Structures are given as C-alpha cells and as structure tokens.
Amino acid sequence: MKVLVAVKRVIDYNVKVRVKADNSDVDLTNVKMAMNPFCEIAVEEAVRLKEKGVASEIVVVSIGPKVAQEQIRTALALGADRGILVETDEKLESLTVAKTLKAIVEKEEPQLVILGKQSIDNDNNQTGQMLGALTGMPQGTFASEVTVDGDKVNVTREIDGGLRTVGLKLPAIATTDLRLNEPRYASLPNIMKAKRKPLDVVSPADLGVEIKSSQTLVKVEPPAERSAGIKVGSVDELIEKLKNEAKVL
Ligand code: AMP
C-alpha cells in the first residue's frame, strides 16, 4: 500500500514569532524553520505502518519554496522513501494546496493520504478537508488512532467529549491529532542515507495547477502585552481586591 504524506515548512514551534514593523506580515528574516509538528506526526504514522508491513512505500510531498526540500529530507531521514517538492515562491492558500495535492494524488494513486490536522503558522485546519471534497475520498480528521484493515481504514477521531471511530473505504484521507503518536528523532546514519533518497522537483504548471490568491493579508498584529501582576500580602487582601477592584466576586 502506498502512503502519501503532505508536509509543510513552517516557523519552528520553539521560535517566538515577530511581526514586521509595518504589520504587513510575520517577519521571517533569519528565523529557524522546521516541519509542521502535525506533519511530523503524519510522517511517523506512515513509518509505523511501513514497519508493520502495512505500507510498502511512503511518498512525501511539500508545496513551497526550494528550501522546503529541507523538510522533505527530514521526512526521508525519518523513514519516508521518496519526496516530491512542488516548487513555488507564491503565497499559498489552503485551496491551492489542496488542488495541488489532488494533482499529486491523481498521479501517485496512494491508498492512504496523511496530512496534519493543522499548520501551526496559519492555523487553517482545512487542507485535508478540502482535499477530501476535491477528490471525493472519505476522510477521518483529528485522528488519534489509524488502523488499516483490508480495504478499509479505521480512524479514531478526537471530538468534543470523547472519541469517534469511523471506517473509511480506501483510498482515504486521515489528518493527525496530537495524541496519534510521538514522532521519533532522525538518527545521524539515517540523515546521511536520506541525502541519497530520490527527491523530484516539479512546478505547479507541470501538474496543471495555477497558484492564485483569493485573499489579501490585511494586517498582522502580535497579541497584546500582558501587564505585570501584583503580589498581595494576605488572603483577605486578595478577596478584597477580587471583590472591589477586579469585581469578579
Ligand atoms: P492547514 O489546513 O493549512 O492548517 O494545514 C493542514 C495540513 O495540510 C498540514 O499539516 C499539511 O499536512 C498540509 N499542508 C498545508 N500546506 C501545505 C504545503 N504547503 N505543503 C504540503 N502540505 C501542506
């Protein structure tokens, strides 16, 4: 079974995000970039399926600038077999990404497509769902367990107040939630091996996809600075302040 995993290059989650002085966008100058954490979980799940003998090939795809090859190489070091970069310097929207992924799905014909539930830079949480709508493939979003059973995949979904398991006929789409697995670290020998794994670079035009925007970014603002707290001397003083100053009691 072929598994396709979509990985996105985003700002590393450890980095404190800075906004450009003119509020036009996030400042990416000299910022450490990494694979979106939910995509790491997607790669890990695919690798586990391969280790179980369920998956035979893992293809990783990223859509973005040339440097997104770094994230593909990371996925190859973690155990993916082959990478595809759809290279573009254009600003990407989820619908364009989903259309591009659809073209890759038509070409590669994977049985299972795994995406992150959400990218941590734009928090869209919609690419997997859009890919489902465009391809007509069944989807299990927010997966905390993925089990392939014959021509079906069971996806246990994290929903408000509990878990819900859906059975999807393959080919299908799953998007990963945080508790699906704990991604491994790439070992040095595997990082070296990954350099020799195949990585194809194609353009959106090669896939017959046009990258266009329907949105303009109006403004980006950092969260308001929190004002400093105060120390109270006693519980009585705390209650008095909560009653008379904060007026929450
Ligand atoms: P989003 O809908 O933007 O929150 O992203 C959800 C998931 O879609 C990500 O975790 C990735 O698996 C996939 N995705 C989004 N953008 C890209 C991209 N530029 N290249 C590859 N995969 C992407």
mmCIF file of C-alpha atoms and ligand atoms in Angstrom, residues 6-8 36 38-39 61-64 92 94 97 101 114-119 122-128, ligand 1:
data_model
loop_
_atom_site.group_PDB
_atom_site.id
_atom_site.type_symbol
_atom_site.label_atom_id
_atom_site.label_comp_id
_atom_site.label_asym_id
_atom_site.label_seq_id
_atom_site.Cartn_x
_atom_site.Cartn_y
_atom_site.Cartn_z
ATOM 1 C CA ALA A 6 1.905 16.083 2.999
ATOM 2 C CA VAL A 7 4.477 18.077 4.951
ATOM 3 C CA LYS A 8 4.634 21.814 5.361
ATOM 4 C CA ASN A 36 4.951 21.481 10.945
ATOM 5 C CA PHE A 38 1.316 17.731 12.952
ATOM 6 C CA CYS A 39 3.110 16.741 9.723
ATOM 7 C CA VAL A 61 5.120 15.910 -0.767
ATOM 8 C CA SER A 62 5.609 19.559 0.085
ATOM 9 C CA ILE A 63 4.455 22.636 -1.769
ATOM 10 C CA GLY A 64 6.585 25.709 -1.257
ATOM 11 C CA LEU A 92 -0.218 29.699 -0.762
ATOM 12 C CA SER A 94 -5.318 26.034 1.528
ATOM 13 C CA VAL A 97 -2.516 23.482 -1.734
ATOM 14 C CA LEU A 101 -2.278 17.703 -3.645
ATOM 15 C CA ILE A 114 -1.984 11.531 5.713
ATOM 16 C CA LEU A 115 -1.898 15.249 6.484
ATOM 17 C CA GLY A 116 -1.534 17.217 9.687
ATOM 18 C CA LYS A 117 -4.816 18.446 11.111
ATOM 19 C CA GLN A 118 -3.462 21.984 11.114
ATOM 20 C CA SER A 119 -0.428 24.078 10.268
ATOM 21 C CA ASN A 122 -1.840 29.907 9.819
ATOM 22 C CA ASP A 123 -3.998 27.551 11.951
ATOM 23 C CA ASN A 124 -6.241 26.927 8.938
ATOM 24 C CA ASN A 125 -7.235 23.328 9.664
ATOM 25 C CA GLN A 126 -8.823 22.902 6.255
ATOM 26 C CA THR A 127 -6.413 21.443 3.679
ATOM 27 C CA GLY A 128 -7.261 17.788 4.427
HETATM 28 P P1 AMP B 1 -3.776 23.776 7.179
HETATM 29 O O1 AMP B 1 -5.072 23.414 6.536
HETATM 30 O O2 AMP B 1 -3.028 24.888 6.498
HETATM 31 O O3 AMP B 1 -3.926 24.040 8.666
HETATM 32 O O4 AMP B 1 -2.788 22.522 7.027
HETATM 33 C C1 AMP B 1 -3.158 21.207 7.346
HETATM 34 C C2 AMP B 1 -2.194 20.216 6.726
HETATM 35 O O5 AMP B 1 -2.207 20.350 5.301
HETATM 36 C C3 AMP B 1 -0.713 20.383 7.099
HETATM 37 O O6 AMP B 1 -0.392 19.794 8.340
HETATM 38 C C4 AMP B 1 -0.051 19.636 5.929
HETATM 39 O O7 AMP B 1 -0.136 18.227 6.106
HETATM 40 C C5 AMP B 1 -0.941 20.039 4.753
HETATM 41 N N1 AMP B 1 -0.373 21.240 4.096
HETATM 42 C C6 AMP B 1 -0.738 22.537 4.242
HETATM 43 N N2 AMP B 1 0.040 23.349 3.497
HETATM 44 C C7 AMP B 1 0.938 22.546 2.868
HETATM 45 C C8 AMP B 1 2.008 22.764 1.947
HETATM 46 N N3 AMP B 1 2.333 23.995 1.537
HETATM 47 N N4 AMP B 1 2.712 21.689 1.513
HETATM 48 C C9 AMP B 1 2.391 20.434 1.923
HETATM 49 N N5 AMP B 1 1.388 20.165 2.770
HETATM 50 C C10 AMP B 1 0.664 21.196 3.242
#
